[in-house]
C-alpha cells in the first residue's frame, strides 16, 4: 500500500476509526486499552461460524476428507519458532513469553517494585515458548523426517498473534486463521497455491464479497527486508485476496493469503519427500476476523438485513 | 494433594506418562518439545464440541438466554492483568509478552548473537500485553463503573495459559475454559457458585463421569500463599469438581471449578452495584481439555466404543 499524500493517510485513518467505533457501538467488538485487541460478541462469533462453514465446504470440495484436522493452542515451543526463522524476517511482530521463575525473596522484591509503580519485567525470564504467528507454524515439527509417498495435507485452525497495534479494526494483534497446508514436491506446493486462489475467490464470492487476487509480499522487517519483499513478488510466491473495506482510500485489505514457501520449512524443519529431496510447502490461510469485518462492511452491521442466501 | 511416599509419586508419574503416551499413540494429542503443550486432533476437538453442547445446555437451563456471550483472544492488556493481582498470587504461572521494538542495527545485533547460538531475549521488551490466565479476566474491564439493577451475567469461553510444564496430560500450559460469570451483590455471587456446583455435577454425570465436589484452594505462590490458600479453604470460596483419572494414586483431577471472588474484582476493577457498593463476583469454569481427558480415561480412547447416550 503506497499513499501519496498526508491528507490521504488522515482520511484513511478517519475511515478506520469510524468503522471501529461503529463495530464497538453495535456491540460486535469489545474495545480494550490496547489497540488491536478486542473481545468478540456472540453475534460476531456467529459470523465467524458462518464463514468457517464455507471454508470447510471448500476444503472438502478440494480435498475430500483427506485433510486431517489439527488445532494448536496459541503458544508453541521456542525451539519450533526458531526453525520458522520468523525472528529474522518479522522481529517486530513477534511475541515471546516470559514468566517468573524466582523464589520467595525475588517475588517479594518484584511486588515491592510493583507497589512503588516500577516496572517488574526484569524479574521475569523466557518461558521457552512463543506466541503462534501463523496457524501452520506449530505443525511442521510433526513432519520432520521423510514424508509418505504423495506428501501430506493438513487442515489447521488457530489463533495467531502479531504485534502491530493499529486503529484499523482489520489489523488485530490476535486473530484466527484457518489454513490448508500442503507439503510435498515443488509441483504439489505450486498446484496447491494456484488451486486455492480460485477456491478462495469462490468462497468470498459465496459470502457476497467483491474480492480480487493480487501479487503481494509479506511485511519483511528493515532494510534487508525490502529485498526479501521484492524477491517474493518477483518470484510470485504470495497471492492475497483483497477486499476494499475503505473504498479507494487504500488498495484493499487482504482477507485470504495463498503462499508458496518453496523449501523453506522443508529445509529448516528437516522434512524430505519420499524421494529424498527437501519438501516444498504451500498454504492458504483464511483470515477469519478480516472476512467477518469485510462482510459487516459490505452487508451492514445488522445481520438481520443481510441477503438471505448468505445468512445460512 | 498430599503424597506420603516417594514411591507413590513415582507410580503416579508413571500412570500419567502412560496416559499421555496412549493419547499420543492414538493420535488424539500431538506432542511438542515443551511439556504441557499439545496439538489437538480433529477427533479430540469433536469431544470438546460434545462437552460444550452439554455446557451450553446447562447454561441455558440455568440462565435462559440471559447470558450474553463474549469470546476474548488469548492475549489481553497488561493494564487489565495488573488489576487482577495475578502477579501477586501466581507469578510462576504468568505469561508476559515481549516483542522487538528496535531498529535495523539492533536487529542485526540480535541476529548476529542468534547465529552465534546466544540468547536474544535481551533485545526484546514488554509488548504491554499478557497471556490470559483465566477466561474471565479480560471481561471485568467492560464492567468498570456502576452495574445495572440486578447485576450482570456473562458467558465466556477462551484459551488460558498457565506456565506449569508437567508430564500429566491433564496439566496443560494452554487450555480452554468455558465460564459463566455473575457480578452483582454478595448474595448473587454466592447463589451463582452454589447453584453451579449442582449443575456442574449434573453436566459431568450426563457425560458419564463420576465426579465429586470438594472444597479446594488455588495454588497460591510461596510462603504468603500458604495463608491465602488456608483462608480460601476456611471461607469456603472455591469448590472443585474432581474426577479420578489415576485411581487412588492421587485425590483426583479438578475438571470444573466454582469460585466466589468476594469483592476482589469489584474492588480492583472499580465495579459497583446499583446501590453503590463494591460488586461481588463468582464464576463456574469448565476445563474443557480436562473434561475431554476424563471422558477418554473413563470411556476409553476409541470413541466408537463409547456409550451411545454420550456420543451425541
Coordinates of C-alpha atoms in Angstrom, one line a residue:
Chain A
X1 CA 0.0 0.0 0.0
X2 CA 1.5 3.3 -1.1
X3 CA 0.0 6.6 -0.1
X4 CA 0.9 9.7 -2.0
X5 CA -0.1 12.5 0.4
X6 CA -0.5 13.1 4.1
X7 CA -4.2 14.1 3.7
X8 CA -4.9 10.6 2.3
X9 CA -3.5 8.9 5.4
X10 CA -5.6 11.1 7.6
X11 CA -8.8 10.4 5.6
X12 CA -8.0 6.6 5.7
X13 CA -7.4 6.7 9.4
X14 CA -10.7 8.5 9.9
X15 CA -12.5 5.9 8.0
X16 CA -10.8 3.1 10.0
X17 CA -11.6 4.9 13.3
X18 CA -15.2 5.4 12.3
X19 CA -15.6 1.7 11.3
X20 CA -14.1 0.6 14.6
X21 CA -16.4 2.9 16.5
X22 CA -19.4 1.6 14.6
X23 CA -18.4 -2.0 15.4
X24 CA -18.0 -1.2 19.1
X25 CA -21.2 0.8 19.1
X26 CA -23.1 -2.1 17.7
X27 CA -21.6 -4.3 20.4
X28 CA -19.9 -6.6 17.8
X29 CA -16.4 -5.9 19.2
X30 CA -15.4 -5.0 22.8
X31 CA -12.6 -2.5 23.0
X32 CA -9.6 -2.8 25.3
X33 CA -6.9 -0.4 26.5
X34 CA -4.6 -1.8 23.8
X35 CA -5.1 -1.1 20.1
X36 CA -5.8 -4.2 18.1
X37 CA -7.1 -6.4 21.0
X38 CA -10.9 -6.8 21.1
X39 CA -13.4 -9.1 22.7
X40 CA -15.9 -10.6 20.3
X41 CA -19.6 -10.7 20.9
X42 CA -21.6 -13.9 20.4
X43 CA -23.1 -12.3 17.2
X44 CA -19.6 -11.7 15.8
X45 CA -18.7 -15.4 16.6
X46 CA -21.8 -16.5 14.7
X47 CA -20.5 -14.7 11.7
X48 CA -17.1 -16.5 12.2
X49 CA -19.0 -19.8 12.3
X50 CA -20.9 -19.0 9.0
X51 CA -17.6 -18.2 7.3
X52 CA -16.0 -21.4 8.6
X53 CA -18.8 -23.5 7.2
X54 CA -18.0 -22.1 3.8
X55 CA -14.2 -22.6 4.3
X56 CA -14.8 -26.2 5.4
X57 CA -17.1 -26.9 2.4
X58 CA -14.4 -25.5 0.1
X59 CA -11.8 -27.7 1.8
X60 CA -14.0 -30.8 1.3
X61 CA -14.7 -29.9 -2.3
X62 CA -11.0 -29.5 -3.0
X63 CA -9.5 -32.3 -0.8
X64 CA -12.4 -34.6 0.1
X65 CA -11.9 -35.8 3.6
X66 CA -8.2 -36.3 3.1
X67 CA -7.0 -33.3 5.2
X68 CA -6.7 -34.3 8.8
X69 CA -7.6 -31.5 11.3
X70 CA -5.1 -30.2 13.8
X71 CA -5.8 -27.5 16.3
X72 CA -2.9 -26.0 18.1
X73 CA -3.0 -23.7 21.1
X74 CA -1.8 -20.1 20.7
X75 CA 1.5 -20.9 22.4
X76 CA 4.3 -23.1 21.0
X77 CA 7.9 -24.1 21.7
X78 CA 10.7 -21.5 21.2
X79 CA 12.6 -24.4 19.5
X80 CA 10.0 -24.7 16.8
X81 CA 9.7 -20.9 16.5
X82 CA 13.4 -20.8 15.9
X83 CA 13.0 -23.1 12.9
X84 CA 10.5 -20.8 11.3
X85 CA 13.2 -18.1 11.1
X86 CA 10.3 -15.6 11.9
X87 CA 12.6 -13.6 14.2
X88 CA 14.9 -12.9 11.2
X89 CA 12.1 -11.6 9.0
X90 CA 9.4 -10.2 11.4
X91 CA 11.0 -9.4 14.7
X92 CA 8.6 -6.5 15.4
X93 CA 5.6 -8.8 15.1
X94 CA 6.9 -11.5 17.4
X95 CA 5.5 -12.4 20.8
X96 CA 8.0 -14.1 23.2
X97 CA 6.6 -15.4 26.5
X98 CA 8.3 -14.6 29.8
X99 CA 7.4 -15.9 33.2
X100 CA 8.6 -15.7 36.8
X101 CA 10.9 -18.5 38.0
X102 CA 12.3 -17.0 41.1
X103 CA 11.9 -17.7 44.8
X104 CA 10.0 -16.1 47.7
X105 CA 12.6 -13.4 48.1
X106 CA 12.6 -12.4 44.4
X107 CA 8.8 -12.4 44.4
X108 CA 8.8 -10.1 47.4
X109 CA 11.2 -7.8 45.6
X110 CA 9.0 -7.9 42.5
X111 CA 6.0 -6.9 44.5
X112 CA 7.8 -4.2 46.3
X113 CA 8.9 -2.6 43.0
X114 CA 5.4 -3.1 41.6
X115 CA 3.8 -1.3 44.5
X116 CA 6.3 1.6 44.0
X117 CA 4.8 1.8 40.5
X118 CA 8.0 0.5 38.9
X119 CA 8.4 -1.9 36.1
X120 CA 8.7 -5.6 37.1
X121 CA 9.6 -7.2 33.8
X122 CA 13.2 -7.6 34.8
X123 CA 12.2 -10.2 37.3
X124 CA 10.9 -12.4 34.5
X125 CA 12.7 -14.7 32.2
X126 CA 11.9 -16.7 29.0
X127 CA 9.3 -19.4 29.4
X128 CA 10.8 -21.2 26.4
X129 CA 7.6 -20.5 24.4
X130 CA 6.3 -18.1 21.8
X131 CA 3.0 -16.9 20.5
X132 CA 2.0 -18.6 17.3
X133 CA 2.5 -16.1 14.4
X134 CA 0.9 -18.2 11.6
X135 CA -1.5 -21.0 12.3
X136 CA 0.6 -23.5 10.4
X137 CA 3.9 -22.9 12.3
X138 CA 3.4 -25.4 15.1
X139 CA 2.5 -28.1 12.5
X140 CA 5.8 -28.5 10.8
X141 CA 7.6 -30.2 13.7
X142 CA 5.2 -33.1 13.3
X143 CA 6.6 -33.7 9.8
X144 CA 10.3 -33.8 10.5
X145 CA 11.7 -36.8 8.7
X146 CA 10.6 -38.4 5.4
X147 CA 7.1 -37.7 4.1
X148 CA 5.0 -40.6 2.8
X149 CA 4.6 -41.0 -1.0
X150 CA 2.3 -38.2 -2.2
X151 CA 3.2 -35.9 0.7
X152 CA 0.9 -34.5 3.3
X153 CA -2.1 -32.3 3.6
X154 CA -3.2 -30.6 6.8
X155 CA -6.3 -28.7 7.9
X156 CA -5.2 -26.2 10.6
X157 CA -7.2 -23.6 12.6
X158 CA -6.0 -21.5 15.4
X159 CA -5.2 -18.1 17.0
X160 CA -2.3 -16.1 15.7
X161 CA -0.5 -13.1 17.3
X162 CA 1.2 -10.2 15.6
X163 CA 2.4 -7.2 17.5
X164 CA 1.1 -4.4 15.3
X165 CA -1.1 -2.1 17.3
X166 CA -3.3 -0.1 14.9
X167 CA -6.6 1.8 14.8
X168 CA -7.8 -0.3 11.9
X169 CA -10.1 -3.0 13.3
X170 CA -8.9 -5.2 10.4
X171 CA -5.4 -5.1 11.9
X172 CA -5.8 -7.1 15.1
X173 CA -3.0 -8.3 17.3
X174 CA -4.8 -11.6 17.9
X175 CA -6.9 -13.2 15.3
X176 CA -7.8 -16.6 13.9
X177 CA -6.6 -18.2 10.7
X178 CA -8.0 -21.4 9.0
X179 CA -5.4 -23.0 6.8
X180 CA -5.0 -25.8 4.4
X181 CA -1.3 -26.7 4.1
X182 CA 0.3 -28.9 1.5
X183 CA 3.8 -30.4 2.0
X184 CA 5.3 -32.4 -0.8
X185 CA 7.1 -31.9 -4.1
X186 CA 7.6 -28.5 -5.7
X187 CA 4.8 -29.2 -8.1
X188 CA 2.4 -30.3 -5.3
X189 CA 3.1 -27.0 -3.5
X190 CA 2.7 -24.8 -6.6
X191 CA -0.5 -26.5 -7.6
X192 CA -2.0 -26.2 -4.1
X193 CA -1.4 -22.5 -4.0
X194 CA -2.8 -22.0 -7.6
X195 CA -6.0 -24.0 -6.9
X196 CA -6.7 -22.2 -3.7
X197 CA -6.5 -18.8 -5.3
X198 CA -9.6 -19.9 -7.3
X199 CA -11.3 -21.7 -4.5
X200 CA -10.6 -18.8 -2.1
X201 CA -12.2 -16.3 -4.6
X202 CA -15.2 -18.6 -4.8
X203 CA -15.6 -18.7 -1.0
X204 CA -15.5 -15.0 -0.8
X205 CA -18.0 -14.6 -3.7
X206 CA -20.3 -17.0 -2.0
X207 CA -20.1 -14.8 1.1
X208 CA -21.2 -11.8 -1.1
X209 CA -17.7 -10.2 -1.1
X210 CA -16.1 -8.5 -4.1
X211 CA -12.5 -9.7 -3.9
X212 CA -9.5 -9.5 -6.2
X213 CA -6.4 -11.6 -6.3
X214 CA -3.2 -9.6 -6.2
X215 CA 0.5 -10.4 -6.2
X216 CA 1.7 -9.5 -2.7
X217 CA 4.6 -9.7 -0.2
X218 CA 5.0 -10.2 3.5
X219 CA 6.0 -7.1 5.6
X220 CA 9.6 -8.1 6.0
X221 CA 11.5 -6.1 8.5
X222 CA 14.0 -3.4 7.8
X223 CA 16.4 -2.6 5.0
X224 CA 17.3 -6.3 4.3
X225 CA 13.5 -6.9 4.3
X226 CA 13.0 -4.7 1.3
X227 CA 15.0 -7.1 -0.9
X228 CA 13.2 -10.1 0.5
X229 CA 9.9 -8.5 -0.3
X230 CA 10.9 -7.7 -3.8
X231 CA 12.1 -11.2 -4.4
X232 CA 8.9 -12.6 -3.0
X233 CA 6.9 -10.5 -5.5
X234 CA 9.3 -11.2 -8.4
X235 CA 9.1 -14.9 -7.9
X236 CA 5.3 -14.7 -7.4
X237 CA 5.2 -16.6 -4.1
X238 CA 2.4 -14.8 -2.4
X239 CA -1.1 -14.0 -3.7
X240 CA -3.6 -12.1 -1.5
X241 CA -7.3 -12.0 -2.0
X242 CA -8.2 -8.4 -1.1
X243 CA -11.5 -6.7 -0.4
X244 CA -11.9 -2.9 -0.3
X245 CA -13.1 -2.0 3.2
X246 CA -12.3 1.7 2.8
X247 CA -13.3 2.4 -0.8
X248 CA -10.4 3.9 -2.8
X249 CA -8.6 5.2 0.3
X250 CA -6.3 2.2 0.1
X251 CA -5.5 -0.8 -2.1
X252 CA -7.8 -3.0 0.0
X253 CA -7.5 -5.4 2.9
X254 CA -6.0 -8.9 2.4
X255 CA -8.6 -11.4 3.8
X256 CA -7.1 -14.6 2.3
X257 CA -3.4 -15.4 1.7
X258 CA -2.1 -18.0 -0.7
X259 CA 1.5 -18.7 -0.1
X260 CA 4.3 -20.8 -1.6
X261 CA 7.1 -21.3 0.9
X262 CA 9.4 -23.2 -1.6
X263 CA 11.6 -25.5 0.5
X264 CA 11.9 -23.0 3.4
X265 CA 10.1 -25.2 6.0
X266 CA 11.3 -28.4 4.4
X267 CA 14.8 -27.2 5.0
X268 CA 14.5 -25.7 8.5
X269 CA 12.3 -28.5 9.9
X270 CA 14.3 -31.2 8.0
X271 CA 11.3 -32.6 6.1
X272 CA 12.1 -34.6 3.0
X273 CA 9.9 -36.0 0.3
X274 CA 9.8 -39.8 -0.3
X275 CA 12.5 -39.4 -3.0
X276 CA 14.8 -37.8 -0.5
X277 CA 14.6 -34.1 -1.6
X278 CA 13.8 -31.2 0.7
X279 CA 10.0 -30.9 0.9
X280 CA 8.3 -27.8 -0.6
X281 CA 5.2 -26.4 1.1
X282 CA 2.3 -24.1 0.4
X283 CA -0.7 -22.9 2.4
X284 CA -3.9 -21.0 2.0
X285 CA -4.9 -19.0 5.1
X286 CA -8.4 -17.6 5.6
X287 CA -8.2 -14.6 8.0
X288 CA -11.4 -15.2 9.9
X289 CA -11.8 -11.9 11.6
X290 CA -10.9 -9.9 8.4
X291 CA -13.5 -11.8 6.4
X292 CA -16.1 -11.2 9.1
X293 CA -15.3 -7.5 9.0
X294 CA -15.5 -7.4 5.2
X295 CA -18.9 -9.0 5.5
X296 CA -20.0 -6.4 8.1
X297 CA -18.7 -3.6 5.9
X298 CA -20.3 -5.0 2.8
X299 CA -23.7 -6.2 4.1
X300 CA -24.1 -3.8 7.0
X301 CA -23.8 -4.2 10.8
X302 CA -27.3 -5.6 11.2
X303 CA -27.2 -9.2 10.3
X304 CA -31.0 -9.5 10.1
X305 CA -30.8 -7.3 7.0
X306 CA -28.2 -9.4 5.2
X307 CA -29.0 -11.2 1.9
X308 CA -30.8 -14.4 2.9
X309 CA -28.6 -16.5 0.8
X310 CA -25.6 -15.6 3.0
X311 CA -27.1 -15.7 6.5
X312 CA -27.1 -19.6 6.4
Chain B
X1 CA -2.9 -33.3 47.0
X2 CA -0.6 -34.8 49.6
X3 CA 1.6 -37.8 48.9
X4 CA 3.1 -39.7 51.7
X5 CA 5.9 -41.6 50.0
X6 CA 8.4 -41.2 47.1
X7 CA 7.2 -44.5 45.6
X8 CA 3.7 -43.1 45.3
X9 CA 4.9 -40.1 43.4
X10 CA 6.8 -42.3 41.0
X11 CA 3.8 -44.6 40.5
X12 CA 1.6 -41.6 39.8
X13 CA 4.1 -40.1 37.4
X14 CA 4.2 -43.5 35.6
X15 CA 0.5 -43.5 35.3
X16 CA 0.5 -40.0 33.9
X17 CA 3.2 -40.8 31.5
X18 CA 1.5 -43.9 30.3
X19 CA -1.8 -42.0 29.8
X20 CA 0.0 -39.3 27.9
X21 CA 1.7 -41.8 25.7
X22 CA -1.6 -43.6 25.0
X23 CA -3.2 -40.3 24.0
X24 CA -0.3 -39.5 21.6
X25 CA -0.2 -43.0 20.3
X26 CA -3.9 -42.9 19.5
X27 CA -3.3 -39.6 17.6
X28 CA -5.6 -37.6 19.9
X29 CA -2.8 -35.3 21.1
X30 CA 0.3 -34.2 19.2
X31 CA 3.3 -33.8 21.4
X32 CA 5.8 -30.9 21.2
X33 CA 9.2 -30.3 22.6
X34 CA 7.7 -28.5 25.6
X35 CA 5.8 -30.4 28.3
X36 CA 2.1 -29.4 28.6
X37 CA 1.8 -28.0 25.0
X38 CA 0.0 -30.3 22.6
X39 CA -1.7 -30.1 19.3
X40 CA -5.3 -31.5 19.3
X41 CA -6.6 -33.8 16.6
X42 CA -9.9 -33.3 14.9
X43 CA -11.3 -36.2 16.9
X44 CA -10.2 -34.6 20.2
X45 CA -11.9 -31.4 19.1
X46 CA -15.1 -33.3 18.4
X47 CA -15.1 -34.4 22.0
X48 CA -14.6 -30.8 23.1
X49 CA -17.6 -29.9 20.9
X50 CA -19.8 -32.6 22.6
X51 CA -18.8 -31.3 26.0
X52 CA -19.6 -27.8 25.0
X53 CA -23.0 -28.7 23.9
X54 CA -23.7 -30.1 27.4
X55 CA -22.2 -27.0 29.0
X56 CA -24.3 -24.7 26.8
X57 CA -27.5 -26.7 27.6
X58 CA -26.7 -26.3 31.3
X59 CA -26.1 -22.6 30.9
X60 CA -29.5 -22.2 29.1
X61 CA -31.3 -24.3 31.7
X62 CA -29.8 -22.2 34.5
X63 CA -30.0 -18.7 32.9
X64 CA -32.2 -19.0 29.9
X65 CA -30.7 -16.8 27.1
X66 CA -29.8 -14.1 29.5
X67 CA -26.1 -14.6 29.5
X68 CA -24.5 -12.7 26.6
X69 CA -21.6 -14.5 25.0
X70 CA -18.1 -12.9 24.9
X71 CA -15.1 -14.5 23.4
X72 CA -11.7 -12.9 24.1
X73 CA -8.4 -13.7 22.4
X74 CA -5.6 -15.4 24.4
X75 CA -3.8 -12.1 24.9
X76 CA -5.0 -9.1 26.9
X77 CA -3.7 -5.7 28.2
X78 CA -1.1 -5.6 30.9
X79 CA -3.2 -2.9 32.5
X80 CA -6.1 -5.2 33.0
X81 CA -3.8 -8.0 34.1
X82 CA -2.5 -5.7 36.8
X83 CA -6.0 -5.2 38.1
X84 CA -6.4 -9.0 38.6
X85 CA -3.5 -9.0 41.0
X86 CA -2.5 -12.4 39.5
X87 CA 1.2 -11.5 39.6
X88 CA 0.9 -11.3 43.4
X89 CA -0.6 -14.7 43.8
X90 CA 0.6 -16.8 40.9
X91 CA 3.8 -15.2 39.5
X92 CA 5.1 -18.6 38.4
X93 CA 2.1 -19.3 36.2
X94 CA 2.1 -15.9 34.5
X95 CA 2.9 -15.3 30.8
X96 CA 4.1 -11.8 29.9
X97 CA 4.6 -11.0 26.2
X98 CA 7.7 -9.4 24.9
X99 CA 8.5 -8.2 21.4
X100 CA 11.2 -6.5 19.4
X101 CA 10.9 -2.7 19.1
X102 CA 14.4 -1.8 17.9
X103 CA 15.9 -0.6 14.7
X104 CA 17.9 -2.2 11.8
X105 CA 21.1 -2.0 13.8
X106 CA 19.6 -3.7 16.9
X107 CA 18.0 -6.3 14.7
X108 CA 21.4 -7.1 13.0
X109 CA 22.9 -7.4 16.5
X110 CA 20.1 -9.8 17.6
X111 CA 20.6 -11.9 14.5
X112 CA 24.4 -12.0 15.0
X113 CA 24.0 -13.2 18.6
X114 CA 21.4 -15.7 17.5
X115 CA 23.7 -17.2 14.8
X116 CA 26.4 -17.5 17.5
X117 CA 23.9 -19.7 19.4
X118 CA 23.5 -17.0 22.1
X119 CA 20.3 -16.0 23.8
X120 CA 18.5 -13.0 22.1
X121 CA 15.8 -12.3 24.7
X122 CA 17.6 -9.2 26.0
X123 CA 16.8 -7.5 22.7
X124 CA 13.1 -7.7 23.4
X125 CA 10.9 -5.6 25.6
X126 CA 7.4 -5.7 27.0
X127 CA 4.6 -5.6 24.4
X128 CA 2.2 -4.2 27.0
X129 CA 0.2 -7.5 26.9
X130 CA -0.1 -10.7 28.9
X131 CA -1.5 -14.1 28.2
X132 CA -5.0 -14.7 29.7
X133 CA -4.7 -16.8 32.9
X134 CA -8.4 -17.3 33.5
X135 CA -11.0 -16.9 30.7
X136 CA -13.0 -14.3 32.7
X137 CA -10.1 -11.9 33.4
X138 CA -10.4 -9.8 30.2
X139 CA -14.1 -9.4 30.9
X140 CA -14.0 -7.3 34.1
X141 CA -12.7 -4.2 32.3
X142 CA -16.0 -4.0 30.4
X143 CA -17.8 -3.6 33.7
X144 CA -15.9 -0.8 35.4
X145 CA -18.5 1.7 36.7
X146 CA -22.0 1.0 38.1
X147 CA -23.8 -2.2 37.3
X148 CA -27.4 -2.1 36.2
X149 CA -30.0 -3.2 38.8
X150 CA -29.8 -7.0 39.1
X151 CA -26.1 -7.1 38.1
X152 CA -24.6 -8.9 35.2
X153 CA -24.2 -12.4 33.9
X154 CA -21.6 -13.3 31.2
X155 CA -20.9 -16.4 29.1
X156 CA -17.2 -16.5 28.4
X157 CA -15.1 -19.1 26.5
X158 CA -11.4 -18.8 25.7
X159 CA -7.9 -20.0 25.9
X160 CA -6.0 -19.8 29.1
X161 CA -2.2 -20.0 29.7
X162 CA -0.5 -21.2 32.9
X163 CA 3.2 -21.9 33.0
X164 CA 3.4 -25.2 34.7
X165 CA 5.2 -27.7 32.5
X166 CA 4.2 -31.2 33.6
X167 CA 4.1 -34.8 32.3
X168 CA 0.4 -35.1 33.3
X169 CA -1.6 -34.5 30.1
X170 CA -4.3 -33.0 32.4
X171 CA -1.9 -30.2 33.3
X172 CA -1.6 -28.3 30.1
X173 CA 0.1 -25.0 29.7
X174 CA -2.6 -23.8 27.2
X175 CA -6.2 -25.0 27.6
X176 CA -9.7 -23.7 27.2
X177 CA -12.2 -22.8 29.8
X178 CA -15.9 -22.1 29.4
X179 CA -17.2 -19.9 32.2
X180 CA -20.5 -18.4 33.4
X181 CA -19.7 -15.3 35.4
X182 CA -22.0 -13.5 37.8
X183 CA -21.3 -10.0 39.0
X184 CA -23.7 -8.4 41.5
X185 CA -24.5 -8.4 45.2
X186 CA -22.8 -10.7 47.7
X187 CA -25.9 -12.9 47.7
X188 CA -26.0 -13.0 43.8
X189 CA -22.4 -14.2 43.8
X190 CA -22.8 -16.9 46.5
X191 CA -26.0 -18.2 44.9
X192 CA -24.4 -18.5 41.5
X193 CA -21.5 -20.5 42.9
X194 CA -23.8 -22.8 44.9
X195 CA -26.2 -23.5 42.0
X196 CA -23.4 -24.2 39.6
X197 CA -21.9 -26.8 41.9
X198 CA -25.1 -28.8 41.4
X199 CA -25.4 -28.0 37.7
X200 CA -21.7 -28.8 37.1
X201 CA -22.1 -32.2 38.8
X202 CA -25.1 -32.9 36.5
X203 CA -23.2 -32.0 33.4
X204 CA -20.4 -34.4 34.4
X205 CA -22.9 -37.1 35.2
X206 CA -24.5 -36.7 31.8
X207 CA -21.1 -37.1 30.3
X208 CA -20.8 -40.4 32.1
X209 CA -18.2 -39.1 34.6
X210 CA -18.0 -40.0 38.3
X211 CA -17.3 -36.6 39.9
X212 CA -17.2 -35.3 43.4
X213 CA -17.4 -31.8 44.8
X214 CA -14.6 -30.9 47.1
X215 CA -13.5 -27.7 49.0
X216 CA -10.4 -26.5 47.3
X217 CA -7.8 -23.7 47.1
X218 CA -5.9 -22.1 44.3
X219 CA -2.1 -22.8 44.1
X220 CA -1.1 -19.5 45.7
X221 CA 2.7 -18.9 45.4
X222 CA 5.2 -19.1 48.2
X223 CA 5.1 -18.7 51.9
X224 CA 2.5 -15.9 51.9
X225 CA 0.5 -18.0 49.6
X226 CA 0.0 -20.8 52.2
X227 CA -2.0 -18.4 54.3
X228 CA -4.1 -17.2 51.3
X229 CA -4.8 -20.9 50.5
X230 CA -5.8 -21.7 54.0
X231 CA -8.1 -18.6 54.1
X232 CA -9.7 -19.6 50.8
X233 CA -10.5 -23.1 52.2
X234 CA -11.6 -21.8 55.6
X235 CA -14.0 -19.3 54.0
X236 CA -15.2 -22.0 51.5
X237 CA -14.6 -19.8 48.5
X238 CA -13.6 -22.5 46.0
X239 CA -15.3 -25.8 45.2
X240 CA -13.8 -28.1 42.6
X241 CA -15.5 -30.9 40.8
X242 CA -12.9 -33.7 40.6
X243 CA -12.7 -36.9 38.7
X244 CA -10.2 -39.6 39.5
X245 CA -8.1 -40.1 36.4
X246 CA -5.4 -42.2 38.2
X247 CA -7.4 -44.3 40.6
X248 CA -6.3 -43.9 44.1
X249 CA -2.8 -42.6 43.2
X250 CA -4.0 -39.0 43.9
X251 CA -7.0 -37.2 45.1
X252 CA -8.4 -36.7 41.6
X253 CA -8.2 -34.0 38.9
X254 CA -10.3 -30.8 39.1
X255 CA -12.3 -30.6 35.8
X256 CA -14.7 -27.8 36.9
X257 CA -14.1 -25.0 39.3
X258 CA -16.8 -23.0 41.1
X259 CA -15.3 -19.8 42.6
X260 CA -16.5 -17.0 44.7
X261 CA -14.2 -13.9 44.4
X262 CA -16.0 -11.8 47.0
X263 CA -15.4 -8.2 46.1
X264 CA -11.9 -8.8 44.7
X265 CA -12.6 -7.9 41.1
X266 CA -15.3 -5.4 42.1
X267 CA -12.6 -3.6 44.1
X268 CA -9.7 -3.8 41.6
X269 CA -11.8 -3.1 38.5
X270 CA -13.9 -0.4 40.3
X271 CA -17.2 -2.1 39.7
X272 CA -20.1 -1.1 41.9
X273 CA -23.6 -2.5 42.3
X274 CA -26.6 -0.2 41.6
X275 CA -26.7 0.7 45.3
X276 CA -23.1 1.9 45.2
X277 CA -21.4 -0.9 47.0
X278 CA -18.3 -2.8 45.5
X279 CA -19.6 -5.6 43.3
X280 CA -19.1 -9.3 44.3
X281 CA -18.4 -11.9 41.7
X282 CA -18.4 -15.6 41.2
X283 CA -17.8 -17.9 38.3
X284 CA -18.0 -21.5 37.2
X285 CA -15.3 -22.6 34.9
X286 CA -15.4 -25.8 32.8
X287 CA -11.9 -27.0 32.0
X288 CA -12.6 -28.3 28.5
X289 CA -9.5 -30.3 27.9
X290 CA -9.6 -31.9 31.4
X291 CA -13.2 -33.0 30.9
X292 CA -12.3 -34.5 27.5
X293 CA -9.4 -36.3 29.1
X294 CA -11.6 -37.6 31.9
X295 CA -14.0 -38.9 29.3
X296 CA -11.2 -40.6 27.4
X297 CA -10.0 -42.1 30.6
X298 CA -13.4 -43.3 31.7
X299 CA -14.9 -44.4 28.4
X300 CA -11.7 -45.4 26.5
X301 CA -9.7 -43.9 23.7
X302 CA -11.9 -45.3 21.0
X303 CA -14.9 -43.1 20.7
X304 CA -16.8 -45.6 18.6
X305 CA -17.0 -47.8 21.7
X306 CA -18.4 -45.1 24.0
X307 CA -21.9 -45.5 25.4
X308 CA -24.3 -44.3 22.8
X309 CA -26.0 -41.9 25.1
X310 CA -22.8 -39.9 25.4
X311 CA -21.6 -39.8 21.8
X312 CA -24.3 -37.3 20.8

